mmCIF file with all atom_site columns, C-alpha atoms in Angstrom:
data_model
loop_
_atom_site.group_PDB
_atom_site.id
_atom_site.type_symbol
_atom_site.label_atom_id
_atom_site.label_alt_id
_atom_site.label_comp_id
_atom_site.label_asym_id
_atom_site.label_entity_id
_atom_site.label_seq_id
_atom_site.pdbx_PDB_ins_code
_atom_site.Cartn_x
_atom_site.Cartn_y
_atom_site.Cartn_z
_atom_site.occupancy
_atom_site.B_iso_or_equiv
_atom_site.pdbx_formal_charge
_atom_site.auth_seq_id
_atom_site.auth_comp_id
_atom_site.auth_asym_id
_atom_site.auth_atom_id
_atom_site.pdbx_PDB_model_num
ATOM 1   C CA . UNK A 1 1   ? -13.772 -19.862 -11.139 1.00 46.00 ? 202 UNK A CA 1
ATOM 2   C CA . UNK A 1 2   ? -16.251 -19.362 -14.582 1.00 48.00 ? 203 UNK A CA 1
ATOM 3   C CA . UNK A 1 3   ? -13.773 -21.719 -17.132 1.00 46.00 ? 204 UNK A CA 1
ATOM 4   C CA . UNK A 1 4   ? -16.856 -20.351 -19.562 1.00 53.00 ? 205 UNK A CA 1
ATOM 5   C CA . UNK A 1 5   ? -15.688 -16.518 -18.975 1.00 58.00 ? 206 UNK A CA 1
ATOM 6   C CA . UNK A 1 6   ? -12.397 -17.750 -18.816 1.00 63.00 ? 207 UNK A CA 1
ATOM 7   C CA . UNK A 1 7   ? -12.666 -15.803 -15.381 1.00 61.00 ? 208 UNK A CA 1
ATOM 8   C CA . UNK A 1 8   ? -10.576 -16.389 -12.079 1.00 63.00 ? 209 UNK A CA 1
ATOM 9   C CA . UNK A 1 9   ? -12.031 -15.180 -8.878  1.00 65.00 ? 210 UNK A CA 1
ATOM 10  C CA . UNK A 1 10  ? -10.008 -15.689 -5.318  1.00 67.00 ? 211 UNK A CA 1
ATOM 11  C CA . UNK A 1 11  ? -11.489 -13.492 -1.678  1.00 68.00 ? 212 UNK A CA 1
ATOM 12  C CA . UNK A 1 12  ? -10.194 -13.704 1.683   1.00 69.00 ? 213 UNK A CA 1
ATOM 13  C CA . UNK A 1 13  ? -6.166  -12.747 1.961   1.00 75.00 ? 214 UNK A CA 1
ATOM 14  C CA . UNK A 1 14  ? -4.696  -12.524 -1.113  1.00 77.00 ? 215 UNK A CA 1
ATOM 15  C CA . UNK A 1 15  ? -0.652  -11.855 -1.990  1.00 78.00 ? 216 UNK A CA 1
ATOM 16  C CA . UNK A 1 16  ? 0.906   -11.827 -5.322  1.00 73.00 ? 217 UNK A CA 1
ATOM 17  C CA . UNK A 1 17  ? 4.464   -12.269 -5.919  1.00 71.00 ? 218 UNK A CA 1
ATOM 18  C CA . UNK A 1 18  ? 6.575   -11.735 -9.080  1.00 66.00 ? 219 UNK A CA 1
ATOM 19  C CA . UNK A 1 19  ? 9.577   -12.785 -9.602  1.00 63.00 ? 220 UNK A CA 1
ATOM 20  C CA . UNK A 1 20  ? 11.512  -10.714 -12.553 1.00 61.00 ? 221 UNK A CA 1
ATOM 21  C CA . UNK A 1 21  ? 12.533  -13.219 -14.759 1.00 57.00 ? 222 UNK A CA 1
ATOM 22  C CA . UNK A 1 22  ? 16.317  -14.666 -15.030 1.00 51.00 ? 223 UNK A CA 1
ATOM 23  C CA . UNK A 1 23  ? 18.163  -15.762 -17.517 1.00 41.00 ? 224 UNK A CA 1
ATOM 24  C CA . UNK A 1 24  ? 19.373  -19.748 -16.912 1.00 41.00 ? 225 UNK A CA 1
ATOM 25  C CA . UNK A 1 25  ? 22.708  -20.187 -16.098 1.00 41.00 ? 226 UNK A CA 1
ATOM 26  C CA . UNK A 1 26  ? 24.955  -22.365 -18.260 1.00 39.00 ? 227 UNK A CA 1
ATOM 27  C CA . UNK A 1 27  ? 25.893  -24.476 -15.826 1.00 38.00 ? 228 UNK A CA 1
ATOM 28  C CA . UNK A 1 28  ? 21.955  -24.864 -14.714 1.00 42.00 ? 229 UNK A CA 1
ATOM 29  C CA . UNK A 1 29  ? 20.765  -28.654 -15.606 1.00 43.00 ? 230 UNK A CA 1
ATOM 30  C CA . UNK A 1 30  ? 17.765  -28.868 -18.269 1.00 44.00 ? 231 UNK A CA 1
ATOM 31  C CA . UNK A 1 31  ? 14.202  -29.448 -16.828 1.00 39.00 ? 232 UNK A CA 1
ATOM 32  C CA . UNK A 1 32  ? 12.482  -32.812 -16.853 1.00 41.00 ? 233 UNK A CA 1
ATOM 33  C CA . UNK A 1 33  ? 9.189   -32.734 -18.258 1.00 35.00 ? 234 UNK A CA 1
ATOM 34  C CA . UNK A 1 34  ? 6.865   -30.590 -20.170 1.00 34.00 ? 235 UNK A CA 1
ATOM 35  C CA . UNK A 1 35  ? 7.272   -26.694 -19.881 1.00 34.00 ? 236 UNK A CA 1
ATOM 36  C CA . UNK A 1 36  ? 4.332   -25.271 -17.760 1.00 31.00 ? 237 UNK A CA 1
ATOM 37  C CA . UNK A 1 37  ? 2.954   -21.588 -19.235 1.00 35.00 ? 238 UNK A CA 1
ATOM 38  C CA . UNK A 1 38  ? -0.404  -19.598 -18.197 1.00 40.00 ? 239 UNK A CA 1
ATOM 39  C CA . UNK A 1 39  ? -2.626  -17.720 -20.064 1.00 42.00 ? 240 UNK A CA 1
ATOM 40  C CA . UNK A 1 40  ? 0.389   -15.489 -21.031 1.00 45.00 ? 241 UNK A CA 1
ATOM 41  C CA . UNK A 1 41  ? 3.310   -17.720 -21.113 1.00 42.00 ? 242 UNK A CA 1
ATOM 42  C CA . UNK A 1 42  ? 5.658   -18.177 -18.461 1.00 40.00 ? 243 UNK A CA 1
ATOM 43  C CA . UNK A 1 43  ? 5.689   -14.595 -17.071 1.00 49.00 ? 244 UNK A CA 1
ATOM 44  C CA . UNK A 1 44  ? 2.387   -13.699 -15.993 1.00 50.00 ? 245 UNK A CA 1
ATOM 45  C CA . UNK A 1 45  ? 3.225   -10.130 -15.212 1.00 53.00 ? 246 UNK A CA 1
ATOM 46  C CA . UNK A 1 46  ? 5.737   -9.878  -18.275 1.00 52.00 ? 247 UNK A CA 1
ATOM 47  C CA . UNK A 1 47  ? 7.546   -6.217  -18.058 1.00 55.00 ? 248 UNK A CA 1
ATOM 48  C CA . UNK A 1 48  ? 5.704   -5.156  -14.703 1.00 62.00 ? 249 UNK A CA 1
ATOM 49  C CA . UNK A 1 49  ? 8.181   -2.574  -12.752 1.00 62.00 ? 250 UNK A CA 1
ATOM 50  C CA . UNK A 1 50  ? 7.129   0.255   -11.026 1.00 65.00 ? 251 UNK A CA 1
ATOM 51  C CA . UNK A 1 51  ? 11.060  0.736   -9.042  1.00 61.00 ? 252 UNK A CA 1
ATOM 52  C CA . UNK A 1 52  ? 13.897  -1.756  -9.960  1.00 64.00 ? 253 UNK A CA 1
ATOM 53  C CA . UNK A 1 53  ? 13.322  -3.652  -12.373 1.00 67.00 ? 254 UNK A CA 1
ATOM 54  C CA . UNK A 1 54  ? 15.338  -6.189  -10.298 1.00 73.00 ? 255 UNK A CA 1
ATOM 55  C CA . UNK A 1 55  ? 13.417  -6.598  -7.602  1.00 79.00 ? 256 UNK A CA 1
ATOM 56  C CA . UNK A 1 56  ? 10.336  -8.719  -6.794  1.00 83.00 ? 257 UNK A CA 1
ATOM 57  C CA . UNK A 1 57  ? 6.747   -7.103  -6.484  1.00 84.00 ? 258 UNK A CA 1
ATOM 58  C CA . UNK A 1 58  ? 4.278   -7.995  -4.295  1.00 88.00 ? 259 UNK A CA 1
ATOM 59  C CA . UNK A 1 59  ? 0.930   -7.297  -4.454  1.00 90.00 ? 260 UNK A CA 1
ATOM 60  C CA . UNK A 1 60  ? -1.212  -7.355  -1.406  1.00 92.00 ? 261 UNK A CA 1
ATOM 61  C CA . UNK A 1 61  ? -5.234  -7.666  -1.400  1.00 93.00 ? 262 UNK A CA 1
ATOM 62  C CA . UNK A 1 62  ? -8.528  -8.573  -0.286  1.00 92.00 ? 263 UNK A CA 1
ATOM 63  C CA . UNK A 1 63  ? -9.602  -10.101 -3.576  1.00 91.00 ? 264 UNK A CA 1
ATOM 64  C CA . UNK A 1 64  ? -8.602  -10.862 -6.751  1.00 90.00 ? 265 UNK A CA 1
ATOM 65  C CA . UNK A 1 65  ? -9.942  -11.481 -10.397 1.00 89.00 ? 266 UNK A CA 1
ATOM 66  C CA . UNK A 1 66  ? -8.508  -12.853 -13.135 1.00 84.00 ? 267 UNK A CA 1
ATOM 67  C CA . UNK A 1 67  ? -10.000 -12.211 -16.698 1.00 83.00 ? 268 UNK A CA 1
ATOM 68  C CA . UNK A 1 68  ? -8.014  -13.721 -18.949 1.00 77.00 ? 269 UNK A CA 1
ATOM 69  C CA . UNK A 1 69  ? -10.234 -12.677 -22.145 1.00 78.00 ? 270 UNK A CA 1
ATOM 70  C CA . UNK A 1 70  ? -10.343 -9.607  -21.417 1.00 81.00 ? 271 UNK A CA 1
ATOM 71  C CA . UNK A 1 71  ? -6.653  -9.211  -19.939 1.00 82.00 ? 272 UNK A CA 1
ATOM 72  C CA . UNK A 1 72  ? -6.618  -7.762  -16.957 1.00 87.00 ? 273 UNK A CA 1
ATOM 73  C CA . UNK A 1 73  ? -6.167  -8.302  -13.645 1.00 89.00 ? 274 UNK A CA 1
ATOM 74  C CA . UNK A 1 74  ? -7.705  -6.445  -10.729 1.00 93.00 ? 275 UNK A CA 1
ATOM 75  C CA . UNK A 1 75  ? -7.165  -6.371  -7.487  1.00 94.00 ? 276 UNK A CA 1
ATOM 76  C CA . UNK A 1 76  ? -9.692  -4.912  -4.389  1.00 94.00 ? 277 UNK A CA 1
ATOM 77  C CA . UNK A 1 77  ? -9.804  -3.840  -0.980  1.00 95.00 ? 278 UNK A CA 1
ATOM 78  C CA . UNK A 1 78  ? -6.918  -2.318  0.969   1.00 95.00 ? 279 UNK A CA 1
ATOM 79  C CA . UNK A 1 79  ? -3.885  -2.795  -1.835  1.00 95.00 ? 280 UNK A CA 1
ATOM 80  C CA . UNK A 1 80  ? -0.720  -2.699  -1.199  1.00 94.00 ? 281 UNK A CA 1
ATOM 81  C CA . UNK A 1 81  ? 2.053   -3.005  -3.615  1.00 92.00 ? 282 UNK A CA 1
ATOM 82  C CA . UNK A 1 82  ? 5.490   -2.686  -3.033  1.00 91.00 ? 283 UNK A CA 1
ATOM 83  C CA . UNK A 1 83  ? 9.005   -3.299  -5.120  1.00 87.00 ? 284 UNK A CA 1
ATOM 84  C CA . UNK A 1 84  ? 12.355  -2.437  -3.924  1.00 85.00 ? 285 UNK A CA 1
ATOM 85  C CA . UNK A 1 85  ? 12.200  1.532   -2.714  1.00 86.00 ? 286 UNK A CA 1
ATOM 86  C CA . UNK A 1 86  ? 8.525   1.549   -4.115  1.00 87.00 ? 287 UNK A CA 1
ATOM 87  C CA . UNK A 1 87  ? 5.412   1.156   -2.505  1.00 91.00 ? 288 UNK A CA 1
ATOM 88  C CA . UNK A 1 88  ? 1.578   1.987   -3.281  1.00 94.00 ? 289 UNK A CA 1
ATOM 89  C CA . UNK A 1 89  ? -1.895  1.841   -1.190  1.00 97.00 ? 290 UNK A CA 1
ATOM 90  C CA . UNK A 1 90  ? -5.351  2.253   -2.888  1.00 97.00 ? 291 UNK A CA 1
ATOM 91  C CA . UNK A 1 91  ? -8.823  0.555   -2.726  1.00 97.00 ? 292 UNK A CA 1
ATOM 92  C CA . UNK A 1 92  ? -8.041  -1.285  -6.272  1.00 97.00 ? 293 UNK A CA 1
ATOM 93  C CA . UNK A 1 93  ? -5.465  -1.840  -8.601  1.00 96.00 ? 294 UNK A CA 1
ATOM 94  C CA . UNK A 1 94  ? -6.000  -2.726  -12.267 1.00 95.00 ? 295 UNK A CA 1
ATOM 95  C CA . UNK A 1 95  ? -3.436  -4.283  -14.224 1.00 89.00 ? 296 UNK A CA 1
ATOM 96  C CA . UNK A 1 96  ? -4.436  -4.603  -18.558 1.00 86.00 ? 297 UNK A CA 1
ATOM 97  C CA . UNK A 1 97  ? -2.153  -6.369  -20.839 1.00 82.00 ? 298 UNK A CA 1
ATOM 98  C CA . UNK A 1 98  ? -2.381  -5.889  -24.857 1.00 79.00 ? 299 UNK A CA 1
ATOM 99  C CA . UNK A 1 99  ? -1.903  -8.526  -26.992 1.00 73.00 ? 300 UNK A CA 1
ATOM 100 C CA . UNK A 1 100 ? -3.716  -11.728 -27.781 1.00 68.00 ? 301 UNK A CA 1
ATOM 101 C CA . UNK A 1 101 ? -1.680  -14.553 -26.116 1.00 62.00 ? 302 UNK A CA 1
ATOM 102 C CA . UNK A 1 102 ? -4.419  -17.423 -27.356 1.00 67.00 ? 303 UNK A CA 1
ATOM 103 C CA . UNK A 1 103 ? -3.700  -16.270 -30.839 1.00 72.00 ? 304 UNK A CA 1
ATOM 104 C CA . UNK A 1 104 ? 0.091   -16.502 -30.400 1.00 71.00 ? 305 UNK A CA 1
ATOM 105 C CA . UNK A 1 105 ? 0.678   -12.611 -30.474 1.00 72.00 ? 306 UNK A CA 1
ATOM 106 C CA . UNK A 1 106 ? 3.307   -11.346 -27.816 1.00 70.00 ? 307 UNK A CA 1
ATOM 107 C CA . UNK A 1 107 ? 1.611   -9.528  -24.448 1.00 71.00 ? 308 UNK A CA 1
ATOM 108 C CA . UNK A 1 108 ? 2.712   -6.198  -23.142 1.00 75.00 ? 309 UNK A CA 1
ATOM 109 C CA . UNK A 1 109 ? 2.008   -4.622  -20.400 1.00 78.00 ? 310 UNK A CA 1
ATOM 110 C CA . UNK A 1 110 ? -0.718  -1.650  -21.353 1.00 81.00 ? 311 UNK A CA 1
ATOM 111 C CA . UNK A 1 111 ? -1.623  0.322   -18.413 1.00 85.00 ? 312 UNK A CA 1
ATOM 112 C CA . UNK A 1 112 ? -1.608  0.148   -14.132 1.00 91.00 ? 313 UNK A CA 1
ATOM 113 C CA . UNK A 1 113 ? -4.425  2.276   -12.785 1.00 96.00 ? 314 UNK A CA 1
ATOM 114 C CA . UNK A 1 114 ? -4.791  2.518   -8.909  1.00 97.00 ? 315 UNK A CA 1
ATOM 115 C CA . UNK A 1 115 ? -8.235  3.720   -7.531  1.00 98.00 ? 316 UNK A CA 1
ATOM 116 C CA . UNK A 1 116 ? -9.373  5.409   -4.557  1.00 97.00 ? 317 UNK A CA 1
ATOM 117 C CA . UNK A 1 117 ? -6.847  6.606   -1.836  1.00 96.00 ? 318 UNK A CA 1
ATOM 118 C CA . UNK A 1 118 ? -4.239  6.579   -4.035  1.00 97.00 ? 319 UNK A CA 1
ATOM 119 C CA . UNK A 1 119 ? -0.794  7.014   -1.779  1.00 97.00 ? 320 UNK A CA 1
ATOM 120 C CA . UNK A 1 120 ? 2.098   6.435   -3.643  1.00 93.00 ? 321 UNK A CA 1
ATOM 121 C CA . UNK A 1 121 ? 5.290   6.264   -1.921  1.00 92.00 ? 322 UNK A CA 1
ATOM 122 C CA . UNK A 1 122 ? 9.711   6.355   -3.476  1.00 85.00 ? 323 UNK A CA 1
ATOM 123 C CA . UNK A 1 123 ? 12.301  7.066   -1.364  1.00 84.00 ? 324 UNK A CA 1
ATOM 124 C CA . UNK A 1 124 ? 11.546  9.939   0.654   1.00 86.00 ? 325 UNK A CA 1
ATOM 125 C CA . UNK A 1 125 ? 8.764   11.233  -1.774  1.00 89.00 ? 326 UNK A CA 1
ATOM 126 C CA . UNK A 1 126 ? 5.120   10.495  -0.845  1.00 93.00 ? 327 UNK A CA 1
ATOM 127 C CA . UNK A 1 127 ? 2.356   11.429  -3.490  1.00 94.00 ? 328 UNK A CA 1
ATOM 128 C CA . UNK A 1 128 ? -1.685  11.003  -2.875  1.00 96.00 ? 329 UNK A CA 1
ATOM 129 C CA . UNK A 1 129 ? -4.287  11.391  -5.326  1.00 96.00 ? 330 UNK A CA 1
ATOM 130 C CA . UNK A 1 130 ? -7.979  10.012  -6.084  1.00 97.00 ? 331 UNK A CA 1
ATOM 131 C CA . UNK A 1 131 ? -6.323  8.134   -9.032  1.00 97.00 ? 332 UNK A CA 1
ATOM 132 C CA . UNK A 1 132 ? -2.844  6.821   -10.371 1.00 96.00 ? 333 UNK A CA 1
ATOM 133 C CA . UNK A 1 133 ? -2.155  5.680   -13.275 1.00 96.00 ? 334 UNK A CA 1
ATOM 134 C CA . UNK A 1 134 ? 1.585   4.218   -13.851 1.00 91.00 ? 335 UNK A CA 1
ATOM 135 C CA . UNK A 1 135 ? 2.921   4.495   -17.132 1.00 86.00 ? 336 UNK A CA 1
ATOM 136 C CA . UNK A 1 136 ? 5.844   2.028   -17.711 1.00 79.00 ? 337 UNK A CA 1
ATOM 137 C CA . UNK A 1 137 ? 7.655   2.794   -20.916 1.00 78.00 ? 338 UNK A CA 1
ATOM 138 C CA . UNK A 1 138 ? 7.331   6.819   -20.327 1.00 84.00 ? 339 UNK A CA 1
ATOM 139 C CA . UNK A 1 139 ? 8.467   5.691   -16.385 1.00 84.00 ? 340 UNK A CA 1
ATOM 140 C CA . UNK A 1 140 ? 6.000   7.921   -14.777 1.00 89.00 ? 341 UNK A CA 1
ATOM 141 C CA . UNK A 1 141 ? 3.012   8.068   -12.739 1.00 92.00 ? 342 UNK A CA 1
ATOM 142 C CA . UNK A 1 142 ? 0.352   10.147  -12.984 1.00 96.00 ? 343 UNK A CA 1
ATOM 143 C CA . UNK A 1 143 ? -1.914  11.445  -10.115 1.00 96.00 ? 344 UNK A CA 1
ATOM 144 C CA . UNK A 1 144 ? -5.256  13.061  -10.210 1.00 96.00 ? 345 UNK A CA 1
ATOM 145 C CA . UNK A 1 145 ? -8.237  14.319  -7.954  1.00 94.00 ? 346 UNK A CA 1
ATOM 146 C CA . UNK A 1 146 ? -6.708  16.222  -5.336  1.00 92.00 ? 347 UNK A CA 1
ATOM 147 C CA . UNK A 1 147 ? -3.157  15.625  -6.141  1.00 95.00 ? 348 UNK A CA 1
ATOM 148 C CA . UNK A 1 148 ? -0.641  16.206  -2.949  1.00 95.00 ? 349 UNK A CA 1
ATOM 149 C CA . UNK A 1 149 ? 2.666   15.368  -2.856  1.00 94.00 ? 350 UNK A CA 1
ATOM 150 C CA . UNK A 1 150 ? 4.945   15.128  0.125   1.00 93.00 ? 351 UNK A CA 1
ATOM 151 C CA . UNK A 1 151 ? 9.101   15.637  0.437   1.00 89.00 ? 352 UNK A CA 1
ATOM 152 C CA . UNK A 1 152 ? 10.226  16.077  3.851   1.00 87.00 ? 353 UNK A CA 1
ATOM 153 C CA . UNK A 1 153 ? 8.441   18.963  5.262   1.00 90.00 ? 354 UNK A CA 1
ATOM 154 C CA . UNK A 1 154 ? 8.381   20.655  1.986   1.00 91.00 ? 355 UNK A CA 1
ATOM 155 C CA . UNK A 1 155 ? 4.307   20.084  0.136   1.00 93.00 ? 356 UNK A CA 1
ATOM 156 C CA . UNK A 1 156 ? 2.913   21.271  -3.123  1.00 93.00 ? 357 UNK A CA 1
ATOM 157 C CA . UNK A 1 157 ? -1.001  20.602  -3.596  1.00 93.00 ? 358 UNK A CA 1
ATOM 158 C CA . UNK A 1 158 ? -3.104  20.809  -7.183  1.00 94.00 ? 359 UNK A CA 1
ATOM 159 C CA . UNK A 1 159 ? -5.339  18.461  -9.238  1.00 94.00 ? 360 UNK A CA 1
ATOM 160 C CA . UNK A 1 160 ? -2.753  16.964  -11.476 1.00 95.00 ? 361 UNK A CA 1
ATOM 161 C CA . UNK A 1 161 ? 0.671   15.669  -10.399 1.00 94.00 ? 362 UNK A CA 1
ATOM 162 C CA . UNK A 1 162 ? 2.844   14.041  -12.479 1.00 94.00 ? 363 UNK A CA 1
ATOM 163 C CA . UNK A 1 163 ? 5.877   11.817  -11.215 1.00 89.00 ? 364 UNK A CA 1
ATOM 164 C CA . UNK A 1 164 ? 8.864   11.178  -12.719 1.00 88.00 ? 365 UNK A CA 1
ATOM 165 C CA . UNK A 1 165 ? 10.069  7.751   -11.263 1.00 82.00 ? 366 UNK A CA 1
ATOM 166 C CA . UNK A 1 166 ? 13.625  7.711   -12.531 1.00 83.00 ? 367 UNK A CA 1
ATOM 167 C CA . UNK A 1 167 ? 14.392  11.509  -12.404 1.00 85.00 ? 368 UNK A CA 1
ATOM 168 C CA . UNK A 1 168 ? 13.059  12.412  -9.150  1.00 79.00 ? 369 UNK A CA 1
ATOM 169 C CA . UNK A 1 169 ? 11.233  15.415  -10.386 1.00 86.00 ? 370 UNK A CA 1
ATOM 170 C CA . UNK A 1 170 ? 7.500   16.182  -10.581 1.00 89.00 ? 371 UNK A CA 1
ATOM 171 C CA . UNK A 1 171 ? 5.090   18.643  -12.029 1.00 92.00 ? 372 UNK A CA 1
ATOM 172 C CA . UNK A 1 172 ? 1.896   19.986  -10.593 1.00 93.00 ? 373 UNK A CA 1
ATOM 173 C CA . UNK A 1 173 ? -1.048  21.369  -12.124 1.00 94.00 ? 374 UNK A CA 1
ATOM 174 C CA . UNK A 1 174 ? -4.511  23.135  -11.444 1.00 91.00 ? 375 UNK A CA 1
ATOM 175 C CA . UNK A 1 175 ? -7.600  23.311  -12.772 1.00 88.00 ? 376 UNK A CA 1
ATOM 176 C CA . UNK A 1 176 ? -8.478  26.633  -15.145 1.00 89.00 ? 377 UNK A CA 1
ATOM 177 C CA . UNK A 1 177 ? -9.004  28.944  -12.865 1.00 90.00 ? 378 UNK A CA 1
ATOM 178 C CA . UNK A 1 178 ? -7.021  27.886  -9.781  1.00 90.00 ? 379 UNK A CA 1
ATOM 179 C CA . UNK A 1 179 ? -4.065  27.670  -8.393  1.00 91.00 ? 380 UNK A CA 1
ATOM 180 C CA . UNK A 1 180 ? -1.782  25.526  -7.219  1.00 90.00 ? 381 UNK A CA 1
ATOM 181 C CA . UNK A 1 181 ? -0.618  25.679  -3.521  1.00 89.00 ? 382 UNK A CA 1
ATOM 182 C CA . UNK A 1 182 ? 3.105   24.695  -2.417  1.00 86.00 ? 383 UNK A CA 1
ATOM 183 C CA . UNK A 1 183 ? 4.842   25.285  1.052   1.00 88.00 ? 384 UNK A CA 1
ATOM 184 C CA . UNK A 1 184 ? 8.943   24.501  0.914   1.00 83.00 ? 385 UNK A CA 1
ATOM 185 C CA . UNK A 1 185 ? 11.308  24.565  3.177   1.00 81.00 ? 386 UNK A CA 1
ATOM 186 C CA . UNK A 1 186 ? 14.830  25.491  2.255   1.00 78.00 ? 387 UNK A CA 1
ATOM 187 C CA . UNK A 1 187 ? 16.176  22.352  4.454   1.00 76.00 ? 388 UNK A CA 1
ATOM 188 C CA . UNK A 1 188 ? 14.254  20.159  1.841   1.00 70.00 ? 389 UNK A CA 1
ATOM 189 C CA . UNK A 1 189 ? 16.582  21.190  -0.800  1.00 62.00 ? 390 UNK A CA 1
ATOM 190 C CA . UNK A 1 190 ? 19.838  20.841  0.674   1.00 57.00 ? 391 UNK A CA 1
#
């Protein structure tokens, strides 16, 4: 803990759960005592939803760190994320937020970039890739550095993939000069 870097450090096991947030009911009695808000208000992970939006996440880690001046929120050693039919594995997960929240300005989510042994993993679709980065309003994730992805027995190989989470569709690309390399099988497409 560096309360001078405004920086929070935790190793050993860590797990991270988040809750999406719920509107009170009417009928729900008033809290007693002061409200109690972080760095970035009540929802630390405000907008964070990588399958539904409904569902918790947890995140899964060797360590964790905390840099609350600088936003972000990275997590190392075998990650594992998962929310409702999603789930992810890589070596580390970054999490940046934009916004000031000391200054009183509203934080959004920015960007989600998973590092090394990137698997990625919906329904019956499995994706890998040497990095992933998840963008949230565009709902979409995109892979890079030997990009595979996976649907029954059915594979298509390249250096870009991109992942559309809500559509169920995906595009793969090469590098100039190359190919890309796909093997489907007609029982994969019903």
């Amino acid at each position: 803990l560096d309360l001078e870097q405004s920086i929070v450090g935790v190793v050993g096991k860590v797990v991270t759960e988040f809750h999406p947030a719920a509107s009170p009911a009417e009928s729900d009695p008033p809290m007693d005592g002061p409200e109690v808000a972080g760095p970035f208000g009540a929802d630390l992970l405000p907008g964070i939803s990588f399958s539904d939006a409904s569902s918790d996440v947890t995140i899964r880690a060797k360590e964790l760190q905390f840099d609350m001046k600088a936003s972000r929120i990275v997590y190392r050693g075998n990650v594992e994320v998962e929310q409702g039919d999603f789930g992810t594995r890589s070596d580390e997960l970054e999490i940046v937020y934009a916004g000031d929240p000391q200054s009183g300005e509203a934080v959004a989510l920015d960007r989600v970039v998973a590092r090394g042994g990137v698997m990625v993993r919906q329904n019956d679709r499995t994706a890998w890739g040497d990095i992933a980065e998840f963008q949230q309003r565009e709902r979409k994730i995109l892979l890079s550095g030997n990009a595979r992805l996976q649907e029954g027995d059915s594979e298509v190989r390249g250096e870009k993939l991109t992942v559309f989470l809500d559509e169920g569709a995906s595009i793969i690309e090469s590098e100039p000069g190359k190919r890309v390399s796909a093997v489907l099988f007609e029982d994969d497409f019903g």
